[in-house]
Short mmCIF file of C-alpha atoms in Angstrom, two decimals:
data_model
loop_
_atom_site.label_atom_id
_atom_site.label_comp_id
_atom_site.label_asym_id
_atom_site.label_seq_id
_atom_site.Cartn_x
_atom_site.Cartn_y
_atom_site.Cartn_z
CA MET A 125 -15.45 -11.51 23.74
CA SER A 126 -15.53 -12.32 27.44
CA LYS A 127 -13.39 -15.35 26.83
CA LEU A 128 -10.41 -13.04 26.27
CA LEU A 129 -10.64 -11.72 29.83
CA VAL A 130 -9.96 -14.97 31.51
CA PRO A 131 -6.57 -15.04 33.23
CA ALA A 132 -3.99 -17.05 31.31
CA PRO A 133 -1.47 -19.47 32.81
CA VAL A 134 1.18 -18.13 35.20
CA SER A 135 3.59 -15.63 33.58
CA ARG A 136 7.03 -16.54 32.32
CA ARG A 137 8.58 -14.68 35.26
CA ARG A 138 7.10 -14.26 38.66
CA PHE A 139 7.22 -10.84 40.28
CA LEU A 140 6.12 -9.68 43.69
CA ALA A 141 6.51 -12.97 45.53
CA GLY A 142 5.98 -11.20 48.82
CA SER A 143 2.64 -9.71 47.73
CA ALA A 144 1.30 -12.78 45.97
CA THR A 145 -0.72 -14.29 48.80
CA ALA A 146 -2.56 -11.14 49.73
CA LEU A 147 -3.36 -10.09 46.22
CA ALA A 148 -4.31 -13.43 44.77
CA ALA A 149 -7.51 -13.38 46.88
CA ALA A 150 -8.49 -9.95 45.67
CA GLY A 151 -10.22 -11.16 42.51
CA ALA A 152 -11.37 -8.74 39.80
CA LEU A 153 -11.18 -4.97 40.25
CA SER A 154 -13.73 -3.75 42.66
CA PRO A 155 -16.74 -2.22 40.71
CA SER A 156 -18.06 -0.17 43.65
CA LYS A 157 -16.83 3.23 42.42
CA LEU A 158 -17.04 2.35 38.74
CA TRP A 159 -20.53 1.27 38.11
CA ALA A 160 -21.95 4.70 38.76
CA GLN A 161 -19.55 6.35 36.33
CA GLU A 162 -20.51 7.13 32.71
CA THR A 163 -17.06 8.50 31.85
CA LEU A 164 -13.83 6.93 33.03
CA LYS A 165 -10.68 8.94 33.87
CA VAL A 166 -7.89 7.47 31.78
CA ALA A 167 -4.20 8.41 31.93
CA GLY A 168 -1.50 7.39 29.50
CA ILE A 169 2.16 7.19 30.44
CA TYR A 170 4.64 6.97 27.57
CA THR A 171 8.47 6.79 27.51
CA VAL A 172 8.65 8.37 24.06
CA PRO A 173 6.86 11.17 22.22
CA VAL A 174 3.25 10.41 21.28
CA GLU A 175 4.31 10.83 17.64
CA GLN A 176 6.39 7.66 17.88
CA GLN A 177 4.91 4.74 15.90
CA TRP A 178 3.95 2.33 18.66
CA VAL A 179 2.74 4.88 21.17
CA SER A 180 0.89 6.89 18.61
CA ARG A 181 -1.53 3.96 18.13
CA ILE A 182 -2.41 3.97 21.80
CA HIS A 183 -2.76 7.72 21.85
CA ILE A 184 -5.01 7.78 18.74
CA ALA A 185 -7.25 5.16 20.25
CA ALA A 186 -7.54 7.03 23.50
CA MET A 187 -8.33 10.32 21.74
CA ALA A 188 -11.12 8.51 19.76
CA ALA A 189 -12.63 7.14 23.02
CA GLN A 190 -12.56 10.57 24.50
CA GLU A 191 -14.28 12.07 21.45
CA ARG A 192 -17.03 9.46 21.87
CA GLY A 193 -17.41 10.53 25.47
CA ASP A 194 -16.34 7.19 26.92
CA ILE A 195 -13.39 8.57 28.78
CA GLU A 196 -11.62 11.68 29.99
CA TYR A 197 -7.98 11.32 28.81
CA THR A 198 -4.72 12.88 29.78
CA TYR A 199 -1.14 11.67 29.28
CA SER A 200 2.55 12.13 30.03
CA GLU A 201 5.15 11.59 27.25
CA ASN A 202 8.97 11.26 27.33
CA THR A 203 8.75 9.66 30.80
CA ALA A 204 12.10 8.08 31.75
CA ASN A 205 11.98 4.55 33.08
CA THR A 206 13.42 5.83 36.31
CA ASP A 207 10.43 8.14 36.69
CA TYR A 208 7.82 5.71 35.51
CA PRO A 209 6.71 4.24 38.85
CA ARG A 210 6.43 7.73 40.37
CA VAL A 211 4.20 8.96 37.50
CA MET A 212 2.07 5.83 37.89
CA ARG A 213 1.54 6.59 41.57
CA GLU A 214 0.71 10.26 40.88
CA TYR A 215 -2.08 9.35 38.46
CA ALA A 216 -3.39 6.64 40.85
CA GLU A 217 -3.40 9.08 43.66
CA GLN A 218 -5.31 11.61 41.57
CA GLY A 219 -8.15 9.13 41.19
CA TYR A 220 -7.71 7.90 37.64
CA ASP A 221 -9.71 4.69 36.88
CA LEU A 222 -7.50 3.27 34.12
CA ILE A 223 -3.88 3.81 33.46
CA VAL A 224 -2.39 2.68 30.21
CA GLY A 225 1.20 2.65 29.09
CA GLU A 226 4.33 0.53 28.39
CA ILE A 227 6.43 -1.07 31.14
CA PHE A 228 8.99 -2.99 29.06
CA GLY A 229 11.88 -1.37 30.92
CA VAL A 230 10.31 -1.26 34.37
CA GLU A 231 8.37 -4.48 34.70
CA GLN A 232 8.96 -5.30 38.40
CA GLU A 233 8.59 -1.74 39.67
CA ALA A 234 5.37 -1.18 37.68
CA ARG A 235 3.81 -4.31 39.09
CA GLU A 236 4.63 -3.26 42.58
CA VAL A 237 2.92 0.06 42.03
CA ALA A 238 -0.20 -1.71 40.68
CA ALA A 239 -0.26 -3.91 43.80
CA ASP A 240 -0.41 -0.74 45.96
CA TYR A 241 -3.57 0.51 44.15
CA PRO A 242 -5.94 -2.42 43.82
CA ASP A 243 -8.93 -0.19 42.84
CA VAL A 244 -7.10 1.23 39.80
CA ALA A 245 -7.01 -0.71 36.54
CA PHE A 246 -3.63 -0.86 34.79
CA LEU A 247 -3.38 -1.87 31.10
CA MET A 248 0.32 -2.06 30.22
CA GLY A 249 2.38 -3.02 27.25
CA SER A 250 4.63 -5.79 28.51
CA SER A 251 7.05 -8.49 27.40
CA PHE A 252 5.64 -10.77 30.05
CA LYS A 253 2.26 -12.33 30.76
CA GLU A 254 -0.33 -11.27 33.25
CA ASP A 255 0.11 -12.44 36.88
CA PRO A 256 -3.00 -13.52 38.78
CA ALA A 257 -1.31 -12.31 41.93
CA VAL A 258 -1.74 -8.72 40.62
CA PRO A 259 -5.37 -8.92 39.52
CA ASN A 260 -5.70 -5.26 38.53
CA LEU A 261 -2.84 -5.30 35.96
CA ALA A 262 -3.55 -6.54 32.49
CA VAL A 263 -0.96 -6.70 29.71
CA PHE A 264 -1.02 -6.18 25.97
CA ASP A 265 1.26 -6.34 22.99
CA ASN A 266 1.23 -5.40 19.37
CA TYR A 267 0.62 -8.88 17.94
CA ILE A 268 0.38 -7.71 14.36
CA GLN A 269 2.29 -10.68 12.95
CA ASP A 270 -0.67 -11.30 10.54
CA ALA A 271 -0.20 -8.03 8.76
CA SER A 272 3.61 -8.25 8.93
CA TYR A 273 3.48 -11.62 7.17
CA LEU A 274 1.35 -10.14 4.41
CA SER A 275 3.71 -7.14 4.03
CA GLY A 276 6.56 -9.62 3.71
CA ILE A 277 4.87 -11.32 0.74
CA ILE A 278 4.80 -7.98 -1.01
CA ALA A 279 8.47 -7.25 -0.08
CA GLY A 280 9.67 -10.60 -1.42
CA ALA A 281 7.94 -9.89 -4.72
CA MET A 282 9.31 -6.38 -5.09
CA SER A 283 12.96 -7.11 -4.10
CA GLU A 284 15.09 -7.58 -7.26
CA THR A 285 18.30 -8.63 -5.54
CA GLY A 286 16.78 -10.85 -2.93
CA ASN A 287 18.54 -8.91 -0.21
CA ILE A 288 16.42 -7.15 2.44
CA GLY A 289 17.68 -5.03 5.21
CA MET A 290 15.82 -4.93 8.54
CA VAL A 291 16.36 -2.27 11.21
CA GLY A 292 14.74 -2.67 14.56
CA GLY A 293 14.81 -0.92 17.94
CA PHE A 294 15.50 -3.61 20.47
CA PRO A 295 15.44 -7.47 20.04
CA ILE A 296 12.43 -8.01 22.35
CA PRO A 297 9.45 -10.18 21.60
CA GLU A 298 7.33 -7.22 20.41
CA VAL A 299 9.86 -6.57 17.60
CA ASN A 300 11.15 -10.13 17.03
CA ARG A 301 7.78 -11.67 16.21
CA LEU A 302 7.02 -9.02 13.57
CA MET A 303 10.37 -9.47 11.91
CA HIS A 304 10.01 -13.28 11.80
CA ALA A 305 6.52 -12.99 10.35
CA PHE A 306 7.73 -10.56 7.68
CA MET A 307 10.64 -12.82 6.78
CA ALA A 308 8.29 -15.85 6.48
CA GLY A 309 6.07 -13.84 4.12
CA ALA A 310 8.99 -12.80 1.97
CA ARG A 311 10.17 -16.41 1.65
CA GLU A 312 6.72 -17.28 0.20
CA MET A 313 7.74 -15.36 -2.88
CA ASN A 314 11.51 -16.19 -2.82
CA PRO A 315 12.70 -19.07 -0.68
CA ASP A 316 16.33 -18.04 -1.28
CA ILE A 317 15.97 -14.46 -0.13
CA THR A 318 18.51 -13.18 2.42
CA PHE A 319 18.10 -10.72 5.27
CA GLN A 320 20.38 -8.28 7.07
CA VAL A 321 19.10 -7.73 10.63
CA SER A 322 20.27 -5.04 13.00
CA PHE A 323 19.01 -3.35 16.19
CA ILE A 324 19.86 0.28 17.11
CA GLY A 325 19.31 -0.04 20.85
CA SER A 326 16.68 2.83 20.94
CA TRP A 327 13.00 3.31 20.38
CA PHE A 328 13.45 6.74 18.92
CA ASP A 329 16.72 7.59 17.15
CA PRO A 330 15.94 8.30 13.50
CA PRO A 331 19.58 9.38 12.64
CA LYS A 332 21.02 6.06 13.93
CA ALA A 333 18.37 4.06 12.20
CA LYS A 334 19.08 5.86 8.97
CA GLU A 335 22.83 5.28 9.18
CA THR A 336 22.21 1.61 9.94
CA ALA A 337 20.01 1.36 6.84
CA PHE A 338 22.64 3.06 4.73
CA ALA A 339 25.14 0.40 5.76
CA MET A 340 22.73 -2.31 4.73
CA ILE A 341 22.22 -0.64 1.32
CA GLU A 342 25.96 -0.57 0.88
CA ASN A 343 25.94 -4.30 1.60
CA GLY A 344 23.49 -4.99 -1.24
CA ALA A 345 20.02 -4.46 0.24
CA ASP A 346 17.47 -3.10 -2.29
CA MET A 347 14.47 -3.35 0.12
CA LEU A 348 14.29 -2.13 3.73
CA TYR A 349 12.02 -3.14 6.61
CA ALA A 350 11.44 0.07 8.55
CA GLU A 351 10.60 -1.01 12.11
CA ARG A 352 12.00 2.37 13.26
CA PHE A 353 11.73 5.95 12.07
CA GLY A 354 14.65 6.96 9.87
CA VAL A 355 14.86 3.80 7.77
CA SER A 356 12.42 4.99 5.10
CA ASP A 357 14.42 8.25 4.82
CA ALA A 358 17.48 6.19 3.90
CA ALA A 359 15.52 4.28 1.30
CA LYS A 360 14.08 7.45 -0.14
CA GLU A 361 17.51 9.11 -0.42
CA ARG A 362 18.97 6.05 -2.27
CA GLY A 363 15.90 5.50 -4.47
CA LEU A 364 15.01 2.17 -2.96
CA LEU A 365 11.83 0.66 -1.45
CA ALA A 366 10.70 0.12 2.10
CA ILE A 367 8.03 -1.58 4.11
CA GLY A 368 6.48 0.31 7.01
CA ASN A 369 5.49 -0.91 10.43
CA VAL A 370 2.68 -0.09 12.84
CA ILE A 371 1.63 3.18 11.11
CA ASP A 372 0.91 4.10 7.47
CA THR A 373 3.65 6.42 6.10
CA GLN A 374 2.81 5.95 2.41
CA SER A 375 1.70 9.55 2.03
CA ASP A 376 4.91 10.74 3.45
CA TYR A 377 7.00 8.51 1.25
CA PRO A 378 4.83 7.99 -1.88
CA GLU A 379 7.67 6.74 -4.06
CA THR A 380 9.35 4.63 -1.29
CA VAL A 381 6.91 2.80 1.10
CA VAL A 382 5.24 0.02 -0.79
CA ALA A 383 3.17 -1.38 2.07
CA SER A 384 2.81 -1.21 5.86
CA ALA A 385 1.54 -3.56 8.60
CA LEU A 386 -0.83 -1.44 10.70
CA TRP A 387 -1.66 -1.75 14.41
CA HIS A 388 -5.14 -0.70 15.54
CA PHE A 389 -5.21 -0.30 19.30
CA GLU A 390 -8.96 0.54 19.47
CA PRO A 391 -10.15 -3.04 20.03
CA THR A 392 -7.70 -3.44 22.93
CA LEU A 393 -8.58 -0.20 24.68
CA ASP A 394 -12.30 -0.51 24.06
CA ALA A 395 -12.30 -3.97 25.66
CA ALA A 396 -10.49 -2.66 28.70
CA ILE A 397 -12.83 0.35 29.04
CA ALA A 398 -15.84 -2.02 28.87
CA ALA A 399 -14.36 -4.32 31.42
CA VAL A 400 -13.59 -1.53 33.88
CA LYS A 401 -17.12 -0.07 33.48
CA ALA A 402 -18.61 -3.48 34.09
CA GLY A 403 -16.41 -4.12 37.13
CA GLU A 404 -14.90 -7.16 35.35
CA PHE A 405 -11.37 -5.88 34.78
CA THR A 406 -8.79 -8.43 35.94
CA ALA A 407 -5.41 -9.81 35.15
CA ALA A 408 -5.57 -10.90 31.54
CA ASP A 409 -3.55 -10.86 28.24
CA TYR A 410 -5.18 -8.40 25.87
CA GLY A 411 -2.70 -9.19 23.12
CA VAL A 412 -5.18 -11.20 21.17
CA TYR A 413 -7.09 -8.01 20.35
CA SER A 414 -4.20 -7.06 18.08
CA PHE A 415 -4.80 -10.06 15.83
CA MET A 416 -6.18 -9.40 12.41
CA ALA A 417 -9.28 -11.55 13.09
CA GLU A 418 -10.14 -9.13 15.97
CA GLY A 419 -9.63 -5.98 13.88
CA GLY A 420 -6.41 -5.15 15.65
CA SER A 421 -4.14 -5.16 12.59
CA SER A 422 -4.39 -4.79 8.82
CA LEU A 423 -2.34 -4.21 5.72
CA ALA A 424 -2.31 -0.52 4.68
CA PRO A 425 -3.67 0.53 1.27
CA LEU A 426 -0.87 0.45 -1.32
CA GLY A 427 -1.54 4.01 -2.35
CA THR A 428 0.80 5.01 -5.22
CA PHE A 429 1.97 1.33 -5.47
CA GLU A 430 -1.51 0.13 -6.35
CA GLY A 431 -1.16 -1.96 -9.48
CA LYS A 432 2.60 -2.01 -9.34
CA VAL A 433 2.98 -5.13 -7.08
CA PRO A 434 3.07 -8.40 -9.12
CA GLU A 435 -0.36 -9.97 -9.52
CA GLU A 436 0.91 -13.32 -8.13
CA ALA A 437 1.90 -11.60 -4.89
CA MET A 438 -1.34 -9.77 -4.49
CA ALA A 439 -3.31 -12.90 -5.21
CA LEU A 440 -1.40 -14.71 -2.45
CA VAL A 441 -1.95 -11.75 -0.08
CA ALA A 442 -5.70 -11.93 -0.66
CA GLU A 443 -5.72 -15.66 -0.20
CA LYS A 444 -3.72 -15.65 3.07
CA GLU A 445 -5.65 -12.63 4.45
CA ALA A 446 -8.97 -14.49 3.96
CA ALA A 447 -7.60 -17.65 5.53
CA ILE A 448 -6.29 -15.65 8.54
CA LYS A 449 -9.60 -13.94 9.15
CA ALA A 450 -11.44 -17.22 8.76
CA GLY A 451 -9.11 -18.99 11.26
CA GLU A 452 -7.89 -21.37 8.54
CA PHE A 453 -4.30 -20.12 8.56
CA THR A 454 -2.14 -19.09 11.47
CA VAL A 455 0.97 -17.00 11.24
CA GLU A 456 3.66 -18.44 13.50
CA ILE A 457 4.51 -16.28 16.56
CA ASN A 458 8.28 -16.46 17.03
CA ASP A 459 9.59 -14.29 19.80
CA GLU A 460 13.17 -15.38 19.44
CA GLU A 461 15.75 -12.77 18.24
CA PRO A 462 16.07 -12.86 14.47
CA THR A 463 19.53 -12.94 12.88
CA SER A 464 20.98 -12.10 9.52
CA MET A 465 20.78 -15.00 7.12
#
C-alpha cells in the first residue's frame, strides 16, 4: 500500500510559513536511528479519557501492537489543549520514535513542535491535510462514512415515525461526514425521513448529550444517532432505539442499540509503524486506511437485533457493502455542517 504514503496536494490551510523553506528540503524521516530498532517507542497523547469512543480505538490498536512486540507504548490522557504542545515536546525529548494523538484544537502549535523534532514521527488526527513543509507529520481521520451509511439504512428501516434525532460533539469534518453518510443511508429506506441535528460543544459530556437527546424525543424522534456517549442512555430510558458510532455498545444496550458503525484504527497505526521502521515515514494522509475497503471500518454485528431488521433493509446493506468493498459504490464524503431537515 505504498501508494498511500505519497504526499497529497497542499493542505487547505498553510501553517508554519516561516519554517517552510528549511523543512521542505528535509524529505522523509531520517532512518538512521530506526533501521536498527526492532521495537519502536510510541507515545499517545489524548485530550480525553482513553475510554472515550474515538480515542479508545487508537488506544486499543496501540495496545495490540505492543502485545505483538512491535512497539513499546505509553500514553497521556485528559491533556488540555493548552498543555498539548508541551507534552509533545516532552515525549520527543525522551526519545520516542512515533507520537500519535489528536490535534484538532491545537493545529498550528502542534505542527510547530513537529518542525522542531524532524527525527520524530508524528501521526496526528487532524481536520486539515498533511503539509509537505513538515515532512515528519502525517495526519489521519476516522473516515468511516462507509459503515455510517450502512447503519443509516438500518435506522431508516427501523424508524416508525420517520423522525431521527442526531447528537454530535462538534460540527467538524470528522463528525459531519459521518452524519451526512448516515442520513444518506436512512433516505435509501425513506426519502421523506426528517432529522433533528444538534451539537453539544464537547467531546465528553454524557449528561449534556443525554439531555439534548431527551429534547429530540420530546420533539417526535423515535430513533437516535448516538455520536456521543449519553445518547443511548436517553433512548434506553424512553424505550426507543439508537444507532452507535465508532465503538460497539450493543452488549451494553441490548434492547436499544440496533447497529453501530465501527472504526478500526489498526490498519492506520500498522501502516505508520511499518513506514517508520522502513525509514519511509513522511507527510501523508493516512485517512484512507479508515475506509471499509482497507479494513478500517465495518458494521457491528446486530446482536439481539439479528432477524429483527426488515429483510429489505438487510438485503440492501449486503448489496451496498459488497459494492463498497469492490470499489463499485462510493459513499459521498461531505464535510459540511449538517442541519435539521
